[in-house]
Amino acid sequence: MGSDNRCENCIIRQFNSLRAMSKEELKQVSDSKTTKTIKKGEAIFEEGEKLNGVFCVRDGVSKLSKLSSNGKDQIVKLATKGEVMGQRSVIAEETSNLSAVAVNDMELCFIPKEIIVNTLHKNPDFAFEVLRLMAHDLKEADDVIVNISQKTVKQRIAEAFLYLKANYGEDADGYLILTLSREDIANVVGTATESCIRIISEFKKKGLLKSSGKKLGILDEKTLRELAEGF
Amino acid sequence: MGSDNRCENCIIRQFNSLRAMSKEELKQVSDSKTTKTIKKGEAIFEEGEKLNGVFCVRDGVSKLSKLSSNGKDQIVKLATKGEVMGQRSVIAEETSNLSAVAVNDMELCFIPKEIIVNTLHKNPDFAFEVLRLMAHDLKEADDVIVNISQKTVKQRIAEAFLYLKANYGEDADGYLILTLSREDIANVVGTATESCIRIISEFKKKGLLKSSGKKLGILDEKTLRELAEGF
DNA sequence: AAATATATATGATAATTGTCACCTTTTCGA
DNA sequence: TCGAAAAGGTGACAATTATCATATATATTT
């Protein structure tokens, strides 16, 4: 086993709560973790499933979604490199309220819940760090609630593109690095796929977005931002 | 000072994270806390305000809301007896993302943040308890997102009444104990006040709700539930 | 009790968004 | 590489919801 496979040496750790763990604790985690490769479109866990641990994203992006009673998926969060999925369910000792599906090819570490829970009870710094991250998630969730209920679909789609650029960046040609299908974007903003496609087409016609194959790029960020703010 | 004014003896404590505090810690909290009386309609804190502590609700109900760019208030959560407000901001060391306004007359205890943060760092049981409650809030926020984006206004209003009955109960005559204005209900479900009034009128005509003065009561819970589920 | 403000109510209308039908393009497996 | 399946796209229309105007009822103040 190469040393790059050890949590102690994992750079990803710098971005999540594991950075508050002691050398000893990290060693324990590393010894009991398993690494998984997940292909685009595959499920990591399903809504209602009992999670026996958490998943640390080493590479790729996962969509965390919840099925509504009308049969549509609502994407609640996108989890990226460095983020830990499943913490909420493990801490609350509940089955998962969300499903996780890979948006692109992923590499994950699975960490058994016993280690997480034990460390939470023994290491207050770790607990505080997890708390801080969960506080952040909660704030983001509040923002999503306000956006969905008070902004129009057009505003939310504009905002989604700004979010994708800000969080995942764009390539040398100005195309967004994270490519989501129209259906996924619709499920993020909470609208019908057709409505989403229509508005993206409109944005392209107006010169706000460009596309090449499946890739989409932002041409006019200023106008997009004004749109999102409601002007 | 009467002993009923001491956190150690406060029954409310049983319902929140403070139950995980030691005798010593509680004594500290009690010595530094201040009690406040807030009248209906008054603000406890505002969005953007820096909070120097948390508020423990001893009596009454507060609405936690966020102003959207279009000028409307979205109520994100109702905080009741036993709940602690402002934890998120104190933990994340950020200004509050929400405003808190009293829905009815309230009694609160204000606990300085230093004590909370210190205890979080020293007492893992307390940290874990806060974590558990925040995990629960996060799940509820996810549910709200899905409901708002996937259900119709009518479904959400039906759901709101079921929620009010389940969480606050009804009096001897079958009227809901927590009376919210139509505007508040509209701000909970994320719709225009007029739309909310219209749908409540419709529910009354259909015999699902009854009203007497400002009070509203549920007459046909079964149909209301079916409506909320989308039948 | 009168005057004023606030909350509730309702109609008319416009704007937004969803649904269904159908078509084209792209992707991917056999 | 062919053909099926999936994704993207668009029109027509229906349903939902917001907005504006205005009326009435209820609460609050003086």
PDB file of N, CA, C and O in Angstrom, chain A residues 15-81:
ATOM      1  N   PHE A  15      -9.481  19.846   3.586  1.00  0.00           N
ATOM      2  CA  PHE A  15     -10.702  20.594   3.312  1.00  0.00           C
ATOM      3  C   PHE A  15     -11.887  20.150   4.156  1.00  0.00           C
ATOM      4  O   PHE A  15     -12.960  20.690   4.055  1.00  0.00           O
ATOM      5  N   ASN A  16     -11.716  19.116   4.962  1.00  0.00           N
ATOM      6  CA  ASN A  16     -12.882  18.672   5.725  1.00  0.00           C
ATOM      7  C   ASN A  16     -12.554  18.490   7.203  1.00  0.00           C
ATOM      8  O   ASN A  16     -11.463  18.794   7.662  1.00  0.00           O
ATOM      9  N   SER A  17     -13.545  17.980   7.898  1.00  0.00           N
ATOM     10  CA  SER A  17     -13.445  17.898   9.351  1.00  0.00           C
ATOM     11  C   SER A  17     -12.305  16.991   9.832  1.00  0.00           C
ATOM     12  O   SER A  17     -11.845  17.125  10.958  1.00  0.00           O
ATOM     13  N   LEU A  18     -11.841  16.110   8.976  1.00  0.00           N
ATOM     14  CA  LEU A  18     -10.789  15.176   9.387  1.00  0.00           C
ATOM     15  C   LEU A  18      -9.485  15.877   9.754  1.00  0.00           C
ATOM     16  O   LEU A  18      -8.632  15.290  10.411  1.00  0.00           O
ATOM     17  N   ARG A  19      -9.370  17.140   9.341  1.00  0.00           N
ATOM     18  CA  ARG A  19      -8.133  17.848   9.672  1.00  0.00           C
ATOM     19  C   ARG A  19      -8.007  18.107  11.174  1.00  0.00           C
ATOM     20  O   ARG A  19      -6.937  18.423  11.669  1.00  0.00           O
ATOM     21  N   ALA A  20      -9.143  17.968  11.893  1.00  0.00           N
ATOM     22  CA  ALA A  20      -9.091  18.187  13.335  1.00  0.00           C
ATOM     23  C   ALA A  20      -8.767  16.907  14.093  1.00  0.00           C
ATOM     24  O   ALA A  20      -8.732  16.890  15.309  1.00  0.00           O
ATOM     25  N   MET A  21      -8.508  15.844  13.346  1.00  0.00           N
ATOM     26  CA  MET A  21      -8.178  14.576  14.010  1.00  0.00           C
ATOM     27  C   MET A  21      -6.693  14.518  14.376  1.00  0.00           C
ATOM     28  O   MET A  21      -5.852  15.095  13.694  1.00  0.00           O
ATOM     29  N   SER A  22      -6.417  13.778  15.429  1.00  0.00           N
ATOM     30  CA  SER A  22      -5.026  13.607  15.842  1.00  0.00           C
ATOM     31  C   SER A  22      -4.358  12.566  14.946  1.00  0.00           C
ATOM     32  O   SER A  22      -5.030  11.831  14.225  1.00  0.00           O
ATOM     33  N   LYS A  23      -3.032  12.514  15.024  1.00  0.00           N
ATOM     34  CA  LYS A  23      -2.270  11.520  14.256  1.00  0.00           C
ATOM     35  C   LYS A  23      -2.803  10.111  14.528  1.00  0.00           C
ATOM     36  O   LYS A  23      -3.023   9.330  13.605  1.00  0.00           O
ATOM     37  N   GLU A  24      -3.006   9.827  15.798  1.00  0.00           N
ATOM     38  CA  GLU A  24      -3.484   8.505  16.216  1.00  0.00           C
ATOM     39  C   GLU A  24      -4.836   8.188  15.578  1.00  0.00           C
ATOM     40  O   GLU A  24      -5.046   7.107  15.031  1.00  0.00           O
ATOM     41  N   GLU A  25      -5.717   9.145  15.695  1.00  0.00           N
ATOM     42  CA  GLU A  25      -7.070   8.948  15.169  1.00  0.00           C
ATOM     43  C   GLU A  25      -7.046   8.738  13.663  1.00  0.00           C
ATOM     44  O   GLU A  25      -7.739   7.871  13.119  1.00  0.00           O
ATOM     45  N   LEU A  26      -6.226   9.523  12.982  1.00  0.00           N
ATOM     46  CA  LEU A  26      -6.120   9.388  11.530  1.00  0.00           C
ATOM     47  C   LEU A  26      -5.591   8.017  11.137  1.00  0.00           C
ATOM     48  O   LEU A  26      -6.028   7.440  10.139  1.00  0.00           O
ATOM     49  N   LYS A  27      -4.673   7.532  11.945  1.00  0.00           N
ATOM     50  CA  LYS A  27      -4.105   6.208  11.674  1.00  0.00           C
ATOM     51  C   LYS A  27      -5.219   5.150  11.745  1.00  0.00           C
ATOM     52  O   LYS A  27      -5.352   4.307  10.869  1.00  0.00           O
ATOM     53  N   GLN A  28      -6.021   5.289  12.785  1.00  0.00           N
ATOM     54  CA  GLN A  28      -7.167   4.377  12.955  1.00  0.00           C
ATOM     55  C   GLN A  28      -8.097   4.442  11.755  1.00  0.00           C
ATOM     56  O   GLN A  28      -8.535   3.425  11.217  1.00  0.00           O
ATOM     57  N   VAL A  29      -8.419   5.674  11.355  1.00  0.00           N
ATOM     58  CA  VAL A  29      -9.313   5.862  10.207  1.00  0.00           C
ATOM     59  C   VAL A  29      -8.706   5.197   8.989  1.00  0.00           C
ATOM     60  O   VAL A  29      -9.362   4.440   8.272  1.00  0.00           O
ATOM     61  N   SER A  30      -7.437   5.478   8.779  1.00  0.00           N
ATOM     62  CA  SER A  30      -6.778   4.973   7.592  1.00  0.00           C
ATOM     63  C   SER A  30      -6.771   3.447   7.569  1.00  0.00           C
ATOM     64  O   SER A  30      -6.938   2.828   6.516  1.00  0.00           O
ATOM     65  N   ASP A  31      -6.596   2.843   8.731  1.00  0.00           N
ATOM     66  CA  ASP A  31      -6.533   1.384   8.799  1.00  0.00           C
ATOM     67  C   ASP A  31      -7.890   0.729   8.541  1.00  0.00           C
ATOM     68  O   ASP A  31      -7.966  -0.418   8.133  1.00  0.00           O
ATOM     69  N   SER A  32      -8.950   1.456   8.798  1.00  0.00           N
ATOM     70  CA  SER A  32     -10.266   0.814   8.663  1.00  0.00           C
ATOM     71  C   SER A  32     -11.037   1.313   7.446  1.00  0.00           C
ATOM     72  O   SER A  32     -12.108   0.811   7.150  1.00  0.00           O
ATOM     73  N   LYS A  33     -10.512   2.282   6.774  1.00  0.00           N
ATOM     74  CA  LYS A  33     -11.241   2.831   5.623  1.00  0.00           C
ATOM     75  C   LYS A  33     -11.107   1.904   4.415  1.00  0.00           C
ATOM     76  O   LYS A  33     -10.178   1.092   4.338  1.00  0.00           O
ATOM     77  N   THR A  34     -12.053   2.021   3.515  1.00  0.00           N
ATOM     78  CA  THR A  34     -11.920   1.325   2.240  1.00  0.00           C
ATOM     79  C   THR A  34     -12.106   2.343   1.124  1.00  0.00           C
ATOM     80  O   THR A  34     -12.857   3.301   1.269  1.00  0.00           O
ATOM     81  N   THR A  35     -11.390   2.116   0.034  1.00  0.00           N
ATOM     82  CA  THR A  35     -11.479   3.058  -1.082  1.00  0.00           C
ATOM     83  C   THR A  35     -12.396   2.468  -2.149  1.00  0.00           C
ATOM     84  O   THR A  35     -12.365   1.270  -2.407  1.00  0.00           O
ATOM     85  N   LYS A  36     -13.239   3.328  -2.709  1.00  0.00           N
ATOM     86  CA  LYS A  36     -14.167   2.841  -3.730  1.00  0.00           C
ATOM     87  C   LYS A  36     -14.087   3.693  -4.980  1.00  0.00           C
ATOM     88  O   LYS A  36     -13.874   4.903  -4.904  1.00  0.00           O
ATOM     89  N   THR A  37     -14.251   3.046  -6.106  1.00  0.00           N
ATOM     90  CA  THR A  37     -14.349   3.777  -7.359  1.00  0.00           C
ATOM     91  C   THR A  37     -15.781   3.653  -7.859  1.00  0.00           C
ATOM     92  O   THR A  37     -16.329   2.562  -7.921  1.00  0.00           O
ATOM     93  N   ILE A  38     -16.378   4.795  -8.144  1.00  0.00           N
ATOM     94  CA  ILE A  38     -17.771   4.805  -8.577  1.00  0.00           C
ATOM     95  C   ILE A  38     -17.845   5.442  -9.950  1.00  0.00           C
ATOM     96  O   ILE A  38     -17.270   6.501 -10.183  1.00  0.00           O
ATOM     97  N   LYS A  39     -18.539   4.743 -10.859  1.00  0.00           N
ATOM     98  CA  LYS A  39     -18.651   5.304 -12.217  1.00  0.00           C
ATOM     99  C   LYS A  39     -19.833   6.261 -12.313  1.00  0.00           C
ATOM    100  O   LYS A  39     -20.821   6.130 -11.586  1.00  0.00           O
ATOM    101  N   LYS A  40     -19.687   7.212 -13.202  1.00  0.00           N
ATOM    102  CA  LYS A  40     -20.729   8.186 -13.494  1.00  0.00           C
ATOM    103  C   LYS A  40     -22.113   7.538 -13.569  1.00  0.00           C
ATOM    104  O   LYS A  40     -22.287   6.542 -14.284  1.00  0.00           O
ATOM    105  N   GLY A  41     -23.042   8.069 -12.839  1.00  0.00           N
ATOM    106  CA  GLY A  41     -24.409   7.565 -12.886  1.00  0.00           C
ATOM    107  C   GLY A  41     -24.715   6.497 -11.848  1.00  0.00           C
ATOM    108  O   GLY A  41     -25.878   6.187 -11.605  1.00  0.00           O
ATOM    109  N   GLU A  42     -23.670   5.933 -11.241  1.00  0.00           N
ATOM    110  CA  GLU A  42     -23.900   4.897 -10.224  1.00  0.00           C
ATOM    111  C   GLU A  42     -24.303   5.523  -8.888  1.00  0.00           C
ATOM    112  O   GLU A  42     -23.910   6.639  -8.565  1.00  0.00           O
ATOM    113  N   ALA A  43     -25.072   4.746  -8.125  1.00  0.00           N
ATOM    114  CA  ALA A  43     -25.510   5.216  -6.816  1.00  0.00           C
ATOM    115  C   ALA A  43     -24.480   4.878  -5.753  1.00  0.00           C
ATOM    116  O   ALA A  43     -23.850   3.822  -5.796  1.00  0.00           O
ATOM    117  N   ILE A  44     -24.300   5.792  -4.809  1.00  0.00           N
ATOM    118  CA  ILE A  44     -23.401   5.544  -3.685  1.00  0.00           C
ATOM    119  C   ILE A  44     -24.215   5.051  -2.492  1.00  0.00           C
ATOM    120  O   ILE A  44     -23.868   4.099  -1.838  1.00  0.00           O
ATOM    121  N   PHE A  45     -25.325   5.731  -2.247  1.00  0.00           N
ATOM    122  CA  PHE A  45     -26.314   5.209  -1.310  1.00  0.00           C
ATOM    123  C   PHE A  45     -27.675   5.763  -1.676  1.00  0.00           C
ATOM    124  O   PHE A  45     -27.788   6.720  -2.437  1.00  0.00           O
ATOM    125  N   GLU A  46     -28.702   5.094  -1.146  1.00  0.00           N
ATOM    126  CA  GLU A  46     -30.070   5.469  -1.504  1.00  0.00           C
ATOM    127  C   GLU A  46     -30.807   6.051  -0.302  1.00  0.00           C
ATOM    128  O   GLU A  46     -30.506   5.711   0.847  1.00  0.00           O
ATOM    129  N   GLU A  47     -31.779   6.868  -0.609  1.00  0.00           N
ATOM    130  CA  GLU A  47     -32.673   7.406   0.411  1.00  0.00           C
ATOM    131  C   GLU A  47     -33.293   6.244   1.196  1.00  0.00           C
ATOM    132  O   GLU A  47     -33.759   5.279   0.616  1.00  0.00           O
ATOM    133  N   GLY A  48     -33.276   6.345   2.504  1.00  0.00           N
ATOM    134  CA  GLY A  48     -33.874   5.299   3.325  1.00  0.00           C
ATOM    135  C   GLY A  48     -32.896   4.223   3.732  1.00  0.00           C
ATOM    136  O   GLY A  48     -33.200   3.362   4.561  1.00  0.00           O
ATOM    137  N   GLU A  49     -31.703   4.264   3.155  1.00  0.00           N
ATOM    138  CA  GLU A  49     -30.693   3.246   3.461  1.00  0.00           C
ATOM    139  C   GLU A  49     -30.013   3.572   4.787  1.00  0.00           C
ATOM    140  O   GLU A  49     -29.789   4.729   5.120  1.00  0.00           O
ATOM    141  N   LYS A  50     -29.688   2.523   5.532  1.00  0.00           N
ATOM    142  CA  LYS A  50     -28.963   2.718   6.769  1.00  0.00           C
ATOM    143  C   LYS A  50     -27.479   2.793   6.423  1.00  0.00           C
ATOM    144  O   LYS A  50     -26.932   1.895   5.800  1.00  0.00           O
ATOM    145  N   LEU A  51     -26.834   3.878   6.821  1.00  0.00           N
ATOM    146  CA  LEU A  51     -25.427   4.042   6.470  1.00  0.00           C
ATOM    147  C   LEU A  51     -24.534   3.546   7.604  1.00  0.00           C
ATOM    148  O   LEU A  51     -24.731   3.904   8.752  1.00  0.00           O
ATOM    149  N   ASN A  52     -23.583   2.725   7.237  1.00  0.00           N
ATOM    150  CA  ASN A  52     -22.672   2.198   8.255  1.00  0.00           C
ATOM    151  C   ASN A  52     -21.390   3.012   8.355  1.00  0.00           C
ATOM    152  O   ASN A  52     -20.424   2.588   8.977  1.00  0.00           O
ATOM    153  N   GLY A  53     -21.419   4.154   7.715  1.00  0.00           N
ATOM    154  CA  GLY A  53     -20.235   5.000   7.761  1.00  0.00           C
ATOM    155  C   GLY A  53     -20.442   6.216   6.886  1.00  0.00           C
ATOM    156  O   GLY A  53     -21.537   6.452   6.375  1.00  0.00           O
ATOM    157  N   VAL A  54     -19.367   6.974   6.728  1.00  0.00           N
ATOM    158  CA  VAL A  54     -19.458   8.173   5.900  1.00  0.00           C
ATOM    159  C   VAL A  54     -18.558   8.014   4.675  1.00  0.00           C
ATOM    160  O   VAL A  54     -17.670   7.152   4.641  1.00  0.00           O
ATOM    161  N   PHE A  55     -18.813   8.841   3.677  1.00  0.00           N
ATOM    162  CA  PHE A  55     -18.036   8.775   2.442  1.00  0.00           C
ATOM    163  C   PHE A  55     -17.296  10.091   2.243  1.00  0.00           C
ATOM    164  O   PHE A  55     -17.917  11.146   2.196  1.00  0.00           O
ATOM    165  N   CYS A  56     -15.996   9.981   2.133  1.00  0.00           N
ATOM    166  CA  CYS A  56     -15.179  11.166   1.896  1.00  0.00           C
ATOM    167  C   CYS A  56     -14.852  11.219   0.403  1.00  0.00           C
ATOM    168  O   CYS A  56     -14.335  10.268  -0.165  1.00  0.00           O
ATOM    169  N   VAL A  57     -15.220  12.335  -0.225  1.00  0.00           N
ATOM    170  CA  VAL A  57     -15.022  12.449  -1.677  1.00  0.00           C
ATOM    171  C   VAL A  57     -13.573  12.821  -1.984  1.00  0.00           C
ATOM    172  O   VAL A  57     -13.100  13.882  -1.609  1.00  0.00           O
ATOM    173  N   ARG A  58     -12.873  11.896  -2.653  1.00  0.00           N
ATOM    174  CA  ARG A  58     -11.489  12.180  -3.056  1.00  0.00           C
ATOM    175  C   ARG A  58     -11.446  12.811  -4.427  1.00  0.00           C
ATOM    176  O   ARG A  58     -10.617  13.655  -4.709  1.00  0.00           O
ATOM    177  N   ASP A  59     -12.368  12.382  -5.279  1.00  0.00           N
ATOM    178  CA  ASP A  59     -12.415  12.972  -6.613  1.00  0.00           C
ATOM    179  C   ASP A  59     -13.799  12.798  -7.217  1.00  0.00           C
ATOM    180  O   ASP A  59     -14.491  11.818  -6.925  1.00  0.00           O
ATOM    181  N   GLY A  60     -14.195  13.747  -8.051  1.00  0.00           N
ATOM    182  CA  GLY A  60     -15.501  13.695  -8.690  1.00  0.00           C
ATOM    183  C   GLY A  60     -16.543  14.454  -7.902  1.00  0.00           C
ATOM    184  O   GLY A  60     -16.244  15.058  -6.874  1.00  0.00           O
ATOM    185  N   VAL A  61     -17.763  14.408  -8.426  1.00  0.00           N
ATOM    186  CA  VAL A  61     -18.874  15.149  -7.821  1.00  0.00           C
ATOM    187  C   VAL A  61     -20.078  14.232  -7.688  1.00  0.00           C
ATOM    188  O   VAL A  61     -20.355  13.429  -8.572  1.00  0.00           O
ATOM    189  N   SER A  62     -20.775  14.365  -6.579  1.00  0.00           N
ATOM    190  CA  SER A  62     -21.975  13.563  -6.355  1.00  0.00           C
ATOM    191  C   SER A  62     -23.172  14.467  -6.137  1.00  0.00           C
ATOM    192  O   SER A  62     -23.059  15.519  -5.516  1.00  0.00           O
ATOM    193  N   LYS A  63     -24.318  14.075  -6.667  1.00  0.00           N
ATOM    194  CA  LYS A  63     -25.539  14.830  -6.392  1.00  0.00           C
ATOM    195  C   LYS A  63     -26.300  14.158  -5.260  1.00  0.00           C
ATOM    196  O   LYS A  63     -26.510  12.949  -5.272  1.00  0.00           O
ATOM    197  N   LEU A  64     -26.694  14.951  -4.278  1.00  0.00           N
ATOM    198  CA  LEU A  64     -27.477  14.450  -3.157  1.00  0.00           C
ATOM    199  C   LEU A  64     -28.903  14.887  -3.369  1.00  0.00           C
ATOM    200  O   LEU A  64     -29.207  16.094  -3.387  1.00  0.00           O
ATOM    201  N   SER A  65     -29.792  13.917  -3.553  1.00  0.00           N
ATOM    202  CA  SER A  65     -31.152  14.288  -3.911  1.00  0.00           C
ATOM    203  C   SER A  65     -32.177  13.526  -3.100  1.00  0.00           C
ATOM    204  O   SER A  65     -31.886  12.532  -2.448  1.00  0.00           O
ATOM    205  N   LYS A  66     -33.397  14.042  -3.159  1.00  0.00           N
ATOM    206  CA  LYS A  66     -34.500  13.449  -2.415  1.00  0.00           C
ATOM    207  C   LYS A  66     -35.684  13.315  -3.358  1.00  0.00           C
ATOM    208  O   LYS A  66     -35.993  14.240  -4.108  1.00  0.00           O
ATOM    209  N   LEU A  67     -36.327  12.168  -3.321  1.00  0.00           N
ATOM    210  CA  LEU A  67     -37.474  11.925  -4.179  1.00  0.00           C
ATOM    211  C   LEU A  67     -38.708  12.559  -3.548  1.00  0.00           C
ATOM    212  O   LEU A  67     -38.974  12.356  -2.369  1.00  0.00           O
ATOM    213  N   SER A  68     -39.456  13.327  -4.327  1.00  0.00           N
ATOM    214  CA  SER A  68     -40.688  13.888  -3.775  1.00  0.00           C
ATOM    215  C   SER A  68     -41.855  12.982  -4.121  1.00  0.00           C
ATOM    216  O   SER A  68     -41.742  12.077  -4.937  1.00  0.00           O
ATOM    217  N   SER A  69     -42.987  13.241  -3.474  1.00  0.00           N
ATOM    218  CA  SER A  69     -44.125  12.345  -3.659  1.00  0.00           C
ATOM    219  C   SER A  69     -44.638  12.344  -5.100  1.00  0.00           C
ATOM    220  O   SER A  69     -45.298  11.408  -5.526  1.00  0.00           O
ATOM    221  N   ASN A  70     -44.336  13.406  -5.860  1.00  0.00           N
ATOM    222  CA  ASN A  70     -44.793  13.420  -7.254  1.00  0.00           C
ATOM    223  C   ASN A  70     -43.814  12.716  -8.202  1.00  0.00           C
ATOM    224  O   ASN A  70     -43.955  12.791  -9.416  1.00  0.00           O
ATOM    225  N   GLY A  71     -42.821  12.053  -7.633  1.00  0.00           N
ATOM    226  CA  GLY A  71     -41.931  11.253  -8.452  1.00  0.00           C
ATOM    227  C   GLY A  71     -40.712  11.968  -8.992  1.00  0.00           C
ATOM    228  O   GLY A  71     -39.911  11.368  -9.704  1.00  0.00           O
ATOM    229  N   LYS A  72     -40.564  13.266  -8.649  1.00  0.00           N
ATOM    230  CA  LYS A  72     -39.404  13.989  -9.147  1.00  0.00           C
ATOM    231  C   LYS A  72     -38.293  14.041  -8.111  1.00  0.00           C
ATOM    232  O   LYS A  72     -38.548  14.080  -6.923  1.00  0.00           O
ATOM    233  N   ASP A  73     -37.083  14.055  -8.616  1.00  0.00           N
ATOM    234  CA  ASP A  73     -35.912  14.162  -7.758  1.00  0.00           C
ATOM    235  C   ASP A  73     -35.572  15.629  -7.545  1.00  0.00           C
ATOM    236  O   ASP A  73     -35.499  16.388  -8.498  1.00  0.00           O
ATOM    237  N   GLN A  74     -35.374  15.993  -6.293  1.00  0.00           N
ATOM    238  CA  GLN A  74     -34.884  17.340  -6.022  1.00  0.00           C
ATOM    239  C   GLN A  74     -33.439  17.221  -5.559  1.00  0.00           C
ATOM    240  O   GLN A  74     -33.161  16.546  -4.571  1.00  0.00           O
ATOM    241  N   ILE A  75     -32.535  17.864  -6.273  1.00  0.00           N
ATOM    242  CA  ILE A  75     -31.129  17.848  -5.853  1.00  0.00           C
ATOM    243  C   ILE A  75     -30.938  18.917  -4.787  1.00  0.00           C
ATOM    244  O   ILE A  75     -31.217  20.085  -5.008  1.00  0.00           O
ATOM    245  N   VAL A  76     -30.489  18.479  -3.622  1.00  0.00           N
ATOM    246  CA  VAL A  76     -30.396  19.357  -2.462  1.00  0.00           C
ATOM    247  C   VAL A  76     -28.984  19.917  -2.323  1.00  0.00           C
ATOM    248  O   VAL A  76     -28.777  21.003  -1.794  1.00  0.00           O
ATOM    249  N   LYS A  77     -28.018  19.170  -2.831  1.00  0.00           N
ATOM    250  CA  LYS A  77     -26.624  19.587  -2.662  1.00  0.00           C
ATOM    251  C   LYS A  77     -25.733  18.847  -3.641  1.00  0.00           C
ATOM    252  O   LYS A  77     -26.023  17.715  -4.023  1.00  0.00           O
ATOM    253  N   LEU A  78     -24.663  19.487  -4.056  1.00  0.00           N
ATOM    254  CA  LEU A  78     -23.636  18.800  -4.834  1.00  0.00           C
ATOM    255  C   LEU A  78     -22.423  18.647  -3.919  1.00  0.00           C
ATOM    256  O   LEU A  78     -21.961  19.621  -3.327  1.00  0.00           O
ATOM    257  N   ALA A  79     -21.936  17.421  -3.776  1.00  0.00           N
ATOM    258  CA  ALA A  79     -20.777  17.184  -2.902  1.00  0.00           C
ATOM    259  C   ALA A  79     -19.535  16.980  -3.746  1.00  0.00           C
ATOM    260  O   ALA A  79     -19.528  16.192  -4.692  1.00  0.00           O
ATOM    261  N   THR A  80     -18.487  17.686  -3.382  1.00  0.00           N
ATOM    262  CA  THR A  80     -17.269  17.757  -4.176  1.00  0.00           C
ATOM    263  C   THR A  80     -16.065  17.265  -3.388  1.00  0.00           C
ATOM    264  O   THR A  80     -16.130  17.094  -2.179  1.00  0.00           O
ATOM    265  N   LYS A  81     -14.976  17.159  -4.082  1.00  0.00           N
ATOM    266  CA  LYS A  81     -13.685  16.811  -3.507  1.00  0.00           C
ATOM    267  C   LYS A  81     -13.504  17.453  -2.123  1.00  0.00           C
ATOM    268  O   LYS A  81     -13.590  18.666  -1.978  1.00  0.00           O
TER     269      LYS A  81
END
